[in-house]
Short mmCIF file of C-alpha atoms in Angstrom, two decimals:
data_model
loop_
_atom_site.label_atom_id
_atom_site.label_comp_id
_atom_site.label_asym_id
_atom_site.label_seq_id
_atom_site.Cartn_x
_atom_site.Cartn_y
_atom_site.Cartn_z
CA UNK A 2 25.59 -19.79 -29.66
CA UNK A 3 23.06 -21.97 -31.32
CA UNK A 4 25.19 -23.74 -33.80
CA UNK A 5 24.97 -27.21 -35.08
CA UNK A 6 27.78 -29.20 -36.43
CA UNK A 7 28.66 -32.76 -36.90
CA UNK A 8 29.75 -34.97 -34.12
CA UNK A 9 32.99 -35.40 -35.95
CA UNK A 10 33.69 -31.67 -35.56
CA UNK A 11 33.31 -31.83 -31.82
CA UNK A 12 35.57 -34.41 -30.33
CA UNK A 13 34.47 -33.60 -26.72
CA UNK A 14 30.67 -33.92 -26.57
CA UNK A 15 29.02 -32.10 -23.72
CA UNK A 16 26.26 -33.81 -21.81
CA UNK A 17 23.68 -31.06 -21.48
CA UNK A 18 21.06 -33.15 -19.69
CA UNK A 19 22.04 -32.15 -16.14
CA UNK A 20 22.15 -28.52 -17.25
CA UNK A 21 18.63 -28.77 -18.64
CA UNK A 22 17.44 -30.48 -15.47
CA UNK A 23 18.76 -27.69 -13.31
CA UNK A 24 17.40 -24.96 -15.55
CA UNK A 25 13.99 -26.67 -15.53
CA UNK A 26 14.03 -26.72 -11.75
CA UNK A 27 15.00 -23.06 -11.61
CA UNK A 28 12.30 -22.09 -14.10
CA UNK A 29 9.67 -24.01 -12.16
CA UNK A 30 10.80 -22.33 -8.94
CA UNK A 31 10.65 -18.83 -10.39
CA UNK A 32 7.36 -19.51 -12.19
CA UNK A 33 5.73 -20.75 -8.99
CA UNK A 34 7.00 -17.85 -6.91
CA UNK A 35 6.37 -15.23 -9.55
CA UNK A 36 4.01 -12.40 -9.03
CA UNK A 37 4.11 -9.07 -10.77
CA UNK A 38 5.33 -6.21 -8.70
CA UNK A 39 2.45 -3.95 -7.67
CA UNK A 40 3.11 -0.38 -8.60
CA UNK A 41 2.88 1.55 -5.36
CA UNK A 42 2.31 5.22 -4.86
CA UNK A 43 1.61 7.47 -1.95
CA UNK A 44 -0.80 10.14 -0.86
CA UNK A 45 0.78 12.84 1.25
CA UNK A 46 -1.36 13.51 4.28
CA UNK A 47 0.77 15.61 6.54
CA UNK A 48 -0.78 16.13 9.90
CA UNK A 49 -1.30 19.67 11.15
CA UNK A 50 1.31 20.88 13.62
CA UNK A 51 -1.00 23.31 15.38
CA UNK A 52 -4.18 21.26 15.64
CA UNK A 53 -5.26 18.00 17.15
CA UNK A 54 -3.38 16.69 20.15
CA UNK A 55 -0.93 19.61 20.28
CA UNK A 56 -3.40 22.28 19.34
CA UNK A 57 -5.05 24.92 21.40
CA UNK A 58 -8.84 24.84 21.72
CA UNK A 59 -10.59 26.60 18.88
CA UNK A 60 -12.36 29.61 20.32
CA UNK A 61 -14.51 30.38 17.31
CA UNK A 62 -15.17 27.22 15.36
CA UNK A 63 -16.09 27.63 11.73
CA UNK A 64 -19.19 25.64 10.93
CA UNK A 65 -18.84 25.97 7.18
CA UNK A 66 -17.43 22.70 6.03
CA UNK A 67 -17.72 19.90 3.54
CA UNK A 68 -18.12 16.91 5.79
CA UNK A 69 -18.29 13.45 4.26
CA UNK A 70 -19.84 11.14 6.84
CA UNK A 71 -19.22 7.44 6.35
CA UNK A 72 -20.80 4.67 8.36
CA UNK A 73 -20.99 0.92 8.03
CA UNK A 74 -24.41 -0.68 7.92
CA UNK A 75 -23.65 -3.81 9.90
CA UNK A 76 -26.70 -5.68 8.63
CA UNK A 77 -25.84 -5.38 4.97
CA UNK A 78 -22.10 -4.54 5.25
CA UNK A 79 -22.81 -1.59 2.99
CA UNK A 80 -21.13 1.77 3.36
CA UNK A 81 -23.52 4.66 3.89
CA UNK A 82 -22.11 7.98 2.75
CA UNK A 83 -23.52 11.40 3.38
CA UNK A 84 -22.33 14.83 2.46
CA UNK A 85 -23.63 16.81 5.38
CA UNK A 86 -27.13 15.40 5.72
CA UNK A 87 -27.53 14.41 2.09
CA UNK A 88 -27.15 10.72 1.23
CA UNK A 89 -24.70 9.99 -1.57
CA UNK A 90 -25.12 7.06 -3.91
CA UNK A 91 -22.24 7.18 -6.35
CA UNK A 92 -18.66 8.39 -6.54
CA UNK A 93 -19.59 10.66 -9.42
CA UNK A 94 -22.34 12.28 -7.39
CA UNK A 95 -19.99 12.83 -4.47
CA UNK A 96 -17.35 14.39 -6.68
CA UNK A 97 -19.85 16.67 -8.42
CA UNK A 98 -21.38 17.83 -5.15
CA UNK A 99 -18.00 18.49 -3.58
CA UNK A 100 -16.89 20.52 -6.58
CA UNK A 101 -20.16 22.46 -6.56
CA UNK A 102 -19.90 23.20 -2.84
CA UNK A 103 -16.27 24.20 -3.19
CA UNK A 104 -17.23 26.53 -6.04
CA UNK A 105 -19.95 28.10 -3.91
CA UNK A 106 -17.53 28.69 -1.05
CA UNK A 107 -14.99 30.22 -3.42
CA UNK A 108 -17.63 32.62 -4.77
CA UNK A 109 -18.04 33.82 -1.20
CA UNK A 110 -14.30 34.34 -0.97
CA UNK A 111 -13.72 31.29 1.23
CA UNK A 112 -10.94 29.43 -0.46
CA UNK A 113 -9.77 27.43 2.48
CA UNK A 114 -12.73 25.21 3.29
CA UNK A 115 -11.51 21.64 3.80
CA UNK A 116 -13.20 18.38 3.01
CA UNK A 117 -13.59 16.63 6.34
CA UNK A 118 -13.72 12.86 6.26
CA UNK A 119 -15.73 11.74 9.23
CA UNK A 120 -15.71 7.96 9.06
CA UNK A 121 -16.87 5.40 11.55
CA UNK A 122 -14.06 3.26 12.93
CA UNK A 123 -15.54 0.17 11.28
CA UNK A 124 -15.46 1.59 7.77
CA UNK A 125 -12.92 -0.24 5.59
CA UNK A 126 -9.85 1.80 4.79
CA UNK A 127 -10.31 1.35 1.02
CA UNK A 128 -13.56 3.35 1.24
CA UNK A 129 -11.75 6.21 2.97
CA UNK A 130 -9.00 6.09 0.36
CA UNK A 131 -11.70 6.13 -2.31
CA UNK A 132 -13.13 9.39 -0.93
CA UNK A 133 -9.62 10.86 -0.70
CA UNK A 134 -9.04 9.79 -4.27
CA UNK A 135 -12.25 11.50 -5.40
CA UNK A 136 -11.13 14.69 -3.66
CA UNK A 137 -7.68 14.55 -5.23
CA UNK A 138 -9.19 13.79 -8.61
CA UNK A 139 -11.35 16.91 -8.34
CA UNK A 140 -8.40 19.05 -7.21
CA UNK A 141 -9.68 19.34 -3.65
CA UNK A 142 -6.33 19.17 -1.91
CA UNK A 143 -7.34 20.25 1.56
CA UNK A 144 -8.55 17.11 3.27
CA UNK A 145 -8.94 16.64 6.99
CA UNK A 146 -9.80 13.62 9.09
CA UNK A 147 -12.33 14.19 11.82
CA UNK A 148 -10.83 13.40 15.20
CA UNK A 149 -12.09 10.21 16.78
CA UNK A 150 -15.02 10.52 19.12
CA UNK A 151 -14.13 9.64 22.71
CA UNK A 152 -14.96 6.05 23.43
CA UNK A 153 -15.11 4.97 19.80
CA UNK B 7 6.90 -50.10 -61.71
CA UNK B 8 9.66 -51.24 -59.50
CA UNK B 9 10.57 -48.70 -56.85
CA UNK B 10 14.08 -48.59 -55.69
CA UNK B 11 14.16 -48.39 -51.96
CA UNK B 12 17.00 -46.49 -50.46
CA UNK B 13 18.12 -47.99 -47.24
CA UNK B 14 18.88 -44.88 -45.30
CA UNK B 15 19.70 -45.09 -41.65
CA UNK B 16 19.75 -41.60 -40.23
CA UNK B 17 21.10 -40.77 -36.88
CA UNK B 18 18.26 -38.69 -35.40
CA UNK B 19 19.43 -36.77 -32.39
CA UNK B 20 17.52 -33.61 -31.45
CA UNK B 21 19.47 -30.42 -31.36
CA UNK B 22 19.01 -29.23 -27.79
CA UNK B 23 20.83 -25.97 -28.13
CA UNK B 24 17.81 -23.81 -29.25
CA UNK B 25 15.81 -25.25 -26.37
CA UNK B 26 18.57 -24.39 -23.93
CA UNK B 27 18.68 -20.88 -25.37
CA UNK B 28 14.97 -20.41 -24.85
CA UNK B 29 15.10 -21.84 -21.38
CA UNK B 30 17.88 -19.46 -20.47
CA UNK B 31 15.78 -16.56 -21.74
CA UNK B 32 12.79 -17.75 -19.71
CA UNK B 33 14.97 -18.11 -16.67
CA UNK B 34 16.32 -14.60 -17.11
CA UNK B 35 12.80 -13.20 -17.52
CA UNK B 36 11.51 -14.82 -14.36
CA UNK B 37 14.60 -13.96 -12.35
CA UNK B 38 14.55 -10.31 -13.34
CA UNK B 39 10.77 -10.02 -13.03
CA UNK B 40 10.57 -11.61 -9.62
CA UNK B 41 9.49 -9.17 -6.91
CA UNK B 42 12.19 -9.57 -4.35
CA UNK B 43 11.48 -6.15 -2.85
CA UNK B 44 11.49 -6.08 0.89
CA UNK B 45 8.07 -5.32 2.33
CA UNK B 46 9.40 -5.52 5.83
CA UNK B 47 7.85 -8.92 6.32
CA UNK B 48 4.13 -8.16 6.28
CA UNK B 49 1.98 -8.81 3.24
CA UNK B 50 -0.34 -5.88 2.72
CA UNK B 51 -2.94 -5.54 0.01
CA UNK B 52 -2.98 -1.81 -0.51
CA UNK B 53 -6.14 0.06 -1.49
CA UNK B 54 -6.23 1.18 -5.09
CA UNK B 55 -6.24 4.84 -6.00
CA UNK B 56 -5.84 6.60 -9.31
CA UNK B 57 -4.51 9.90 -8.03
CA UNK B 58 -1.39 8.87 -6.19
CA UNK B 59 2.06 10.35 -6.35
CA UNK B 60 4.97 8.29 -7.44
CA UNK B 61 6.71 6.94 -4.39
CA UNK B 62 10.10 8.49 -4.98
CA UNK B 63 12.59 8.81 -2.20
CA UNK B 64 12.35 12.51 -1.45
CA UNK B 65 14.46 12.38 1.68
CA UNK B 66 17.55 14.50 1.87
CA UNK B 67 20.87 12.69 2.16
CA UNK B 68 21.03 13.56 5.85
CA UNK B 69 17.50 12.37 6.63
CA UNK B 70 16.90 8.92 7.99
CA UNK B 71 14.88 6.44 5.95
CA UNK B 72 11.20 6.67 6.65
CA UNK B 73 9.36 4.36 8.99
CA UNK B 74 6.94 1.98 7.31
CA UNK B 75 3.92 1.21 9.46
CA UNK B 76 2.00 -1.76 8.11
CA UNK B 77 -1.58 -2.40 9.16
CA UNK B 78 -2.17 -5.96 8.10
CA UNK B 79 -4.51 -8.89 8.43
CA UNK B 80 -3.02 -11.79 10.34
CA UNK B 81 -5.40 -14.71 10.15
CA UNK B 82 -5.20 -16.92 7.09
CA UNK B 83 -8.35 -18.83 8.07
CA UNK B 84 -10.60 -15.79 8.26
CA UNK B 85 -13.45 -16.09 5.80
CA UNK B 86 -14.50 -12.46 6.03
CA UNK B 87 -11.25 -10.99 4.74
CA UNK B 88 -11.65 -12.35 1.19
CA UNK B 89 -8.24 -11.28 -0.02
CA UNK B 90 -8.74 -7.66 0.95
CA UNK B 91 -12.17 -7.37 -0.67
CA UNK B 92 -14.28 -8.24 2.36
CA UNK B 93 -14.84 -6.64 5.74
CA UNK B 94 -13.22 -8.28 8.75
CA UNK B 95 -14.20 -6.56 11.97
CA UNK B 96 -12.56 -9.14 14.22
CA UNK B 97 -10.06 -7.01 16.11
CA UNK B 98 -7.72 -9.87 16.98
CA UNK B 99 -7.11 -10.51 13.27
CA UNK B 100 -5.47 -7.15 12.72
CA UNK B 101 -1.95 -6.16 13.61
CA UNK B 102 0.26 -3.14 13.27
CA UNK B 103 3.80 -3.98 12.18
CA UNK B 104 7.03 -2.00 12.01
CA UNK B 105 10.40 -3.58 11.19
CA UNK B 106 9.12 -7.04 11.99
CA UNK B 107 7.65 -6.06 15.34
CA UNK B 108 3.92 -6.34 15.85
CA UNK B 109 1.37 -4.54 17.93
CA UNK B 110 -2.31 -5.18 18.39
CA UNK B 111 -4.87 -2.58 17.49
CA UNK B 112 -4.51 -0.98 20.92
CA UNK B 113 -0.77 -0.51 20.38
CA UNK B 114 0.27 -3.22 22.81
CA UNK B 115 3.20 -5.36 21.69
CA UNK B 116 2.55 -8.82 20.30
CA UNK B 117 5.43 -11.07 21.38
CA UNK B 118 7.56 -12.33 18.52
CA UNK B 119 11.24 -12.82 17.81
CA UNK B 120 11.74 -9.15 16.95
CA UNK B 121 9.79 -7.54 19.76
CA UNK B 122 11.31 -4.95 22.02
CA UNK B 123 8.31 -5.10 24.30
CA UNK B 124 7.59 -1.41 23.86
CA UNK B 125 4.09 -0.19 23.26
CA UNK B 126 3.54 1.48 19.88
CA UNK B 127 3.57 4.96 21.35
CA UNK B 128 6.94 4.46 23.03
CA UNK B 129 8.42 2.87 19.93
CA UNK B 130 7.37 5.83 17.77
CA UNK B 131 8.68 8.26 20.40
CA UNK B 132 12.06 6.60 19.90
CA UNK B 133 11.78 6.97 16.14
CA UNK B 134 10.60 10.58 16.38
CA UNK B 135 13.40 11.52 18.78
CA UNK B 136 15.94 10.66 16.09
CA UNK B 137 14.89 13.67 14.00
CA UNK B 138 13.76 16.45 16.29
CA UNK B 139 15.79 18.99 14.38
CA UNK B 140 13.63 22.06 14.93
CA UNK B 141 15.26 23.58 18.00
CA UNK B 142 12.47 26.13 18.35
CA UNK B 143 9.86 23.40 18.69
CA UNK B 144 11.13 20.13 20.05
CA UNK B 145 7.67 18.59 20.16
CA UNK B 146 7.77 18.27 16.38
CA UNK B 147 9.81 15.64 14.58
CA UNK B 148 10.85 15.66 10.94
CA UNK B 149 10.74 11.87 10.81
CA UNK B 150 8.64 10.57 7.94
CA UNK B 151 6.14 7.78 8.36
CA UNK B 152 4.47 5.78 5.62
CA UNK B 153 1.23 4.12 6.68
CA UNK B 154 0.71 1.02 4.54
CA UNK B 155 -2.72 -0.11 5.60
CA UNK B 156 -4.49 -3.07 4.08
CA UNK B 157 -7.48 -2.18 1.88
CA UNK B 158 -9.78 -4.12 4.19
CA UNK B 159 -8.39 -2.78 7.43
CA UNK B 160 -10.74 -0.71 9.48
CA UNK B 161 -10.44 3.04 9.48
CA UNK B 162 -10.23 3.01 13.27
CA UNK B 163 -6.83 1.28 13.18
CA UNK B 164 -5.35 3.74 10.71
CA UNK B 165 -6.83 6.55 12.74
CA UNK B 166 -5.11 5.16 15.81
CA UNK B 167 -1.73 5.08 14.06
CA UNK B 168 -2.22 8.67 12.89
CA UNK B 169 -3.19 9.67 16.40
CA UNK B 170 -0.06 8.12 17.86
CA UNK B 171 2.03 9.87 15.19
CA UNK B 172 0.45 13.18 16.13
CA UNK B 173 0.98 12.51 19.83
CA UNK B 174 4.70 11.90 19.37
CA UNK B 175 5.12 14.89 17.05
CA UNK B 176 5.45 13.10 13.71
CA UNK B 177 3.52 15.11 11.17
CA UNK B 178 5.09 13.96 7.91
CA UNK B 179 2.70 11.13 7.28
CA UNK B 180 2.31 9.45 3.91
CA UNK B 181 -0.37 6.95 3.00
CA UNK B 182 0.48 4.02 0.79
CA UNK B 183 -1.83 3.11 -2.05
CA UNK B 184 -1.56 0.85 -5.05
CA UNK B 185 -1.49 2.85 -8.23
CA UNK B 186 -4.24 2.15 -10.69
CA UNK B 187 -2.67 3.40 -13.87
CA UNK B 188 -5.16 4.53 -16.47
CA UNK B 189 -4.10 3.78 -20.02
CA UNK B 190 -2.09 6.62 -21.48
CA UNK B 191 -1.37 8.23 -18.11
CA UNK B 192 1.64 8.00 -15.92
CA UNK B 193 1.59 7.71 -12.19
CA UNK B 194 1.86 11.06 -10.51
CA UNK B 195 0.34 13.06 -13.34
#
């Protein structure tokens, strides 16, 4: 394609200036509108068929649980996380504690204890996803969302 | 020493062909790399997660395409949003969007050119009714829903969408997240 040659060899010279103009315009358009495609994934979170709005009332509720409570401190806009009553500072600490609790439950033969995410409605979604991600990362697949409190 | 000067008059015309070649390559790169994927109109900055599954189309040939529910921020002047990094608790700034239609955080329709005027619950009933294939339990629908909520959206809004899904019998709910790929790992591993 890129070949030179004398003008004498090419009796019909092509004026490439308009072509270059148009290509420049196209390049500028695509450069300005360019953004890299974000790689998207998904987290399956299938809702239970027999609980929640269609469920029957639980007659004998199980109080053994791993409940991650998340609230928003409106003064500082900080997220306060607790595992049960214990305050959690870091993601690593949360993951370690969840794994330890899960291990303790499994030693007692309780393999089906879920992690319950009990977040305030004002907590940003990314924080909830972060906790879900920590659970998934530590192979804690059974995650539940606490049902909203009436009036919240 | 006398120097003999050669009177050379060269015809200097730049060879534009290599430049055109390179420009064509650039053009191809930008055209092929441009993200023209349809996001069903709303711009959503998804939360980042490392442990996400690859978003492959797992629907059977007979199944309908899933419903994408976008929870998105709709106020460009808001200073609290900060491109998805902040916390915007102003309820009127948040919308729920499906197929170009919008609802407020209560599920009431926001008038626009695509609106059907249905509340969110009724709209999702219509979607769920399309795939109530389990004849033994007609309250349950096999319709799949992907919730694409903005990273800064409040949990209460996502919770509301999930609640409506549960109310109408949609249980196959997926949550959209941006994949943070760690070096050396592939998404879904």
